[in-house]
């Protein structure tokens, strides 16, 4: 089954403790991206990647890192999480730029 | 920069009522336009899309027409069902597909 898989689905952590949210797609998509969803703000893009080893900042990249060492994986790294990063995070992929996005089921992160 | 504005709701309708969710956009060039739907606890799913002016996207009884002259992409359905209850997001991607921009989402509740 074609899908985008994120883990974990729920994560509660404390300020400053490094964490990684994993994202994997099995559709051989070139384009992958991360979004955060906050009430009243819709989805805002954090980072995106056009292909392996090619990443770029989205609209809200501060406090986040990504890497794209393999085509299928695009982990989101929070080196030192803060409470304002409490949010619902979505990973998405598409076959190429400007094609519809396929979304994972989301990761709800709480930073205390 | 590019932006999407949509009515935030919530919108509450009775079953079989007519639905319109307004969406307008600001973008340079010729963006592609999308409607995504998010059911509770899930990621976003593509509902329909249009890639050029006057295109009409349609799926599951929903329709939206790309109106360049009014920079709009309003979502309509003639007769809603309880199962249509969800959050609906209008979105655009720029010419290069590097940046998807989402509206804030509109929560729709359909009552039996």
GROMACS .gro file of C-alpha atoms in nm:
model
  224
    1UNK     CA    1   0.000   0.000   0.000
    2UNK     CA    2   0.131   0.342  -0.099
    3UNK     CA    3   0.178   0.551   0.210
    4UNK     CA    4   0.370   0.807   0.409
    5UNK     CA    5   0.455   0.680   0.756
    6UNK     CA    6   0.540   0.905   1.047
    7UNK     CA    7   0.654   0.800   1.391
    8UNK     CA    8   0.569   0.847   1.664
    9UNK     CA    9   0.201   0.950   1.649
   10UNK     CA   10   0.220   1.115   1.991
   11UNK     CA   11   0.522   1.252   2.176
   12UNK     CA   12   0.550   1.437   2.505
   13UNK     CA   13   0.890   1.574   2.595
   14UNK     CA   14   1.060   1.842   2.801
   15UNK     CA   15   1.231   2.162   2.695
   16UNK     CA   16   1.580   2.108   2.557
   17UNK     CA   17   1.568   1.733   2.507
   18UNK     CA   18   1.662   1.652   2.148
   19UNK     CA   19   1.410   1.453   1.949
   20UNK     CA   20   1.360   1.315   1.600
   21UNK     CA   21   1.034   1.251   1.418
   22UNK     CA   22   1.077   1.001   1.140
   23UNK     CA   23   0.906   1.007   0.801
   24UNK     CA   24   0.924   0.741   0.534
   25UNK     CA   25   0.747   0.702   0.200
   26UNK     CA   26   0.729   0.393  -0.021
   27UNK     CA   27   0.625   0.563  -0.347
   28UNK     CA   28   0.971   0.661  -0.475
   29UNK     CA   29   0.870   1.026  -0.451
   30UNK     CA   30   1.134   1.289  -0.511
   31UNK     CA   31   0.968   1.572  -0.321
   32UNK     CA   32   0.917   1.560   0.057
   33UNK     CA   33   0.823   1.827   0.307
   34UNK     CA   34   0.733   1.894   0.669
   35UNK     CA   35   0.447   2.109   0.798
   36UNK     CA   36   0.316   2.214   1.133
   37UNK     CA   37  -0.055   2.267   1.191
   38UNK     CA   38  -0.173   2.516   1.450
   39UNK     CA   39  -0.530   2.636   1.518
   40UNK     CA   40  -0.626   2.930   1.301
   41UNK     CA   41  -0.299   2.918   1.106
   42UNK     CA   42  -0.355   2.620   0.882
   43UNK     CA   43  -0.043   2.434   0.772
   44UNK     CA   44   0.288   2.610   0.755
   45UNK     CA   45   0.584   2.462   0.573
   46UNK     CA   46   0.896   2.399   0.782
   47UNK     CA   47   1.140   2.244   0.534
   48UNK     CA   48   1.120   2.073   0.200
   49UNK     CA   49   1.343   1.854  -0.012
   50UNK     CA   50   1.345   1.826  -0.389
   51UNK     CA   51   1.565   1.515  -0.388
   52UNK     CA   52   1.841   1.333  -0.200
   53UNK     CA   53   2.082   1.575  -0.034
   54UNK     CA   54   1.873   1.874  -0.152
   55UNK     CA   55   1.684   2.053   0.125
   56UNK     CA   56   1.561   2.407   0.171
   57UNK     CA   57   1.381   2.621   0.426
   58UNK     CA   58   1.008   2.673   0.420
   59UNK     CA   59   0.820   2.948   0.597
   60UNK     CA   60   0.896   2.853   0.960
   61UNK     CA   61   1.234   2.672   0.975
   62UNK     CA   62   1.368   2.819   1.302
   63UNK     CA   63   1.439   2.553   1.562
   64UNK     CA   64   1.422   2.262   1.317
   65UNK     CA   65   1.667   2.058   1.112
   66UNK     CA   66   1.615   1.799   0.841
   67UNK     CA   67   1.822   1.560   0.639
   68UNK     CA   68   1.765   1.365   0.317
   69UNK     CA   69   2.029   1.095   0.293
   70UNK     CA   70   1.796   0.848   0.126
   71UNK     CA   71   1.509   0.910  -0.109
   72UNK     CA   72   1.248   0.742   0.111
   73UNK     CA   73   1.336   0.905   0.447
   74UNK     CA   74   1.307   1.265   0.562
   75UNK     CA   75   1.345   1.296   0.941
   76UNK     CA   76   1.261   1.614   1.131
   77UNK     CA   77   1.504   1.698   1.411
   78UNK     CA   78   1.443   1.932   1.703
   79UNK     CA   79   1.783   1.988   1.864
   80UNK     CA   80   1.649   2.181   2.163
   81UNK     CA   81   1.268   2.177   2.169
   82UNK     CA   82   1.078   2.464   2.325
   83UNK     CA   83   0.711   2.493   2.428
   84UNK     CA   84   0.628   2.704   2.120
   85UNK     CA   85   0.705   2.397   1.911
   86UNK     CA   86   0.408   2.218   2.061
   87UNK     CA   87   0.204   2.142   1.752
   88UNK     CA   88   0.071   1.881   1.512
   89UNK     CA   89   0.332   1.789   1.253
   90UNK     CA   90   0.274   1.640   0.909
   91UNK     CA   91   0.517   1.491   0.664
   92UNK     CA   92   0.417   1.488   0.297
   93UNK     CA   93   0.559   1.367  -0.032
   94UNK     CA   94   0.484   1.397  -0.402
   95UNK     CA   95   0.611   1.236  -0.719
   96UNK     CA   96   0.756   1.567  -0.833
   97UNK     CA   97   0.725   1.932  -0.761
   98UNK     CA   98   0.382   2.083  -0.819
   99UNK     CA   99   0.207   1.745  -0.795
  100UNK     CA  100  -0.051   1.674  -0.521
  101UNK     CA  101   0.092   1.594  -0.181
  102UNK     CA  102   0.045   1.264   0.003
  103UNK     CA  103   0.033   1.316   0.378
  104UNK     CA  104   0.125   1.104   0.676
  105UNK     CA  105  -0.117   1.074   0.967
  106UNK     CA  106   0.059   1.330   1.179
  107UNK     CA  107   0.266   1.351   1.497
  108UNK     CA  108   0.124   1.540   1.792
  109UNK     CA  109   0.416   1.688   1.986
  110UNK     CA  110   0.387   1.843   2.330
  111UNK     CA  111   0.688   2.021   2.480
  112UNK     CA  112   0.659   2.108   2.848
  113UNK     CA  113   0.453   3.625  -0.103
  114UNK     CA  114   0.183   3.378  -0.192
  115UNK     CA  115  -0.118   3.347   0.036
  116UNK     CA  116  -0.455   3.175   0.063
  117UNK     CA  117  -0.761   3.309   0.239
  118UNK     CA  118  -1.065   3.099   0.317
  119UNK     CA  119  -1.370   3.129   0.540
  120UNK     CA  120  -1.273   2.981   0.873
  121UNK     CA  121  -1.607   2.857   0.994
  122UNK     CA  122  -1.711   2.647   1.162
  123UNK     CA  123  -1.984   2.579   0.909
  124UNK     CA  124  -2.282   2.377   1.027
  125UNK     CA  125  -2.533   2.244   0.774
  126UNK     CA  126  -2.817   2.000   0.766
  127UNK     CA  127  -2.789   1.691   0.552
  128UNK     CA  128  -2.868   1.754   0.184
  129UNK     CA  129  -2.797   2.128   0.213
  130UNK     CA  130  -2.587   2.313  -0.045
  131UNK     CA  131  -2.228   2.384   0.053
  132UNK     CA  132  -2.000   2.669  -0.050
  133UNK     CA  133  -1.661   2.732   0.109
  134UNK     CA  134  -1.495   3.043  -0.029
  135UNK     CA  135  -1.126   3.051  -0.113
  136UNK     CA  136  -0.924   3.335  -0.263
  137UNK     CA  137  -0.554   3.347  -0.329
  138UNK     CA  138  -0.266   3.583  -0.395
  139UNK     CA  139   0.016   3.453  -0.609
  140UNK     CA  140   0.253   3.553  -0.884
  141UNK     CA  141   0.241   3.365  -1.208
  142UNK     CA  142   0.011   3.068  -1.256
  143UNK     CA  143  -0.018   2.856  -0.944
  144UNK     CA  144  -0.191   2.520  -0.921
  145UNK     CA  145  -0.487   2.514  -0.682
  146UNK     CA  146  -0.602   2.234  -0.454
  147UNK     CA  147  -0.865   2.142  -0.200
  148UNK     CA  148  -0.761   1.897   0.069
  149UNK     CA  149  -0.984   1.732   0.330
  150UNK     CA  150  -0.883   1.622   0.679
  151UNK     CA  151  -1.096   1.372   0.870
  152UNK     CA  152  -1.052   1.345   1.249
  153UNK     CA  153  -0.721   1.193   1.350
  154UNK     CA  154  -0.594   1.164   0.995
  155UNK     CA  155  -0.363   1.345   0.759
  156UNK     CA  156  -0.483   1.559   0.472
  157UNK     CA  157  -0.613   1.391   0.159
  158UNK     CA  158  -0.636   1.548  -0.184
  159UNK     CA  159  -0.999   1.620  -0.271
  160UNK     CA  160  -0.959   1.794  -0.608
  161UNK     CA  161  -0.722   2.014  -0.804
  162UNK     CA  162  -0.700   2.254  -1.097
  163UNK     CA  163  -0.381   2.351  -1.272
  164UNK     CA  164  -0.486   2.636  -1.502
  165UNK     CA  165  -0.744   2.908  -1.539
  166UNK     CA  166  -1.103   2.792  -1.601
  167UNK     CA  167  -1.019   2.433  -1.509
  168UNK     CA  168  -1.284   2.265  -1.297
  169UNK     CA  169  -1.175   2.008  -1.043
  170UNK     CA  170  -1.433   1.758  -0.920
  171UNK     CA  171  -1.446   1.455  -0.694
  172UNK     CA  172  -1.708   1.284  -0.473
  173UNK     CA  173  -1.970   1.544  -0.569
  174UNK     CA  174  -1.745   1.837  -0.480
  175UNK     CA  175  -1.647   2.092  -0.745
  176UNK     CA  176  -1.425   2.399  -0.769
  177UNK     CA  177  -1.339   2.620  -1.067
  178UNK     CA  178  -1.008   2.805  -1.107
  179UNK     CA  179  -1.110   3.168  -1.161
  180UNK     CA  180  -0.807   3.375  -1.245
  181UNK     CA  181  -1.001   3.697  -1.293
  182UNK     CA  182  -1.130   3.684  -0.934
  183UNK     CA  183  -0.833   3.483  -0.797
  184UNK     CA  184  -1.080   3.238  -0.644
  185UNK     CA  185  -1.128   2.862  -0.611
  186UNK     CA  186  -1.453   2.818  -0.420
  187UNK     CA  187  -1.555   2.468  -0.313
  188UNK     CA  188  -1.916   2.361  -0.373
  189UNK     CA  189  -2.132   2.055  -0.323
  190UNK     CA  190  -2.498   2.031  -0.407
  191UNK     CA  191  -2.608   1.799  -0.128
  192UNK     CA  192  -2.385   1.734   0.172
  193UNK     CA  193  -2.389   1.416   0.380
  194UNK     CA  194  -2.300   1.353   0.743
  195UNK     CA  195  -1.988   1.173   0.619
  196UNK     CA  196  -1.864   1.502   0.466
  197UNK     CA  197  -1.801   1.641   0.815
  198UNK     CA  198  -1.430   1.729   0.817
  199UNK     CA  199  -1.187   2.019   0.788
  200UNK     CA  200  -1.133   2.150   0.435
  201UNK     CA  201  -0.813   2.327   0.328
  202UNK     CA  202  -0.763   2.537   0.018
  203UNK     CA  203  -0.403   2.539  -0.105
  204UNK     CA  204  -0.182   2.654  -0.389
  205UNK     CA  205   0.157   2.557  -0.519
  206UNK     CA  206   0.376   2.799  -0.703
  207UNK     CA  207   0.507   2.763  -1.056
  208UNK     CA  208   0.801   2.559  -0.940
  209UNK     CA  209   0.615   2.343  -0.690
  210UNK     CA  210   0.861   2.431  -0.419
  211UNK     CA  211   0.620   2.594  -0.185
  212UNK     CA  212   0.271   2.478  -0.102
  213UNK     CA  213   0.069   2.742   0.082
  214UNK     CA  214  -0.241   2.641   0.277
  215UNK     CA  215  -0.537   2.836   0.403
  216UNK     CA  216  -0.637   2.812   0.770
  217UNK     CA  217  -0.895   2.540   0.709
  218UNK     CA  218  -1.275   2.539   0.738
  219UNK     CA  219  -1.444   2.298   0.974
  220UNK     CA  220  -1.767   2.158   0.832
  221UNK     CA  221  -2.024   1.979   1.048
  222UNK     CA  222  -2.322   1.815   0.879
  223UNK     CA  223  -2.614   1.726   1.101
  224UNK     CA  224  -2.857   1.443   1.022
   0.00000   0.00000   0.00000
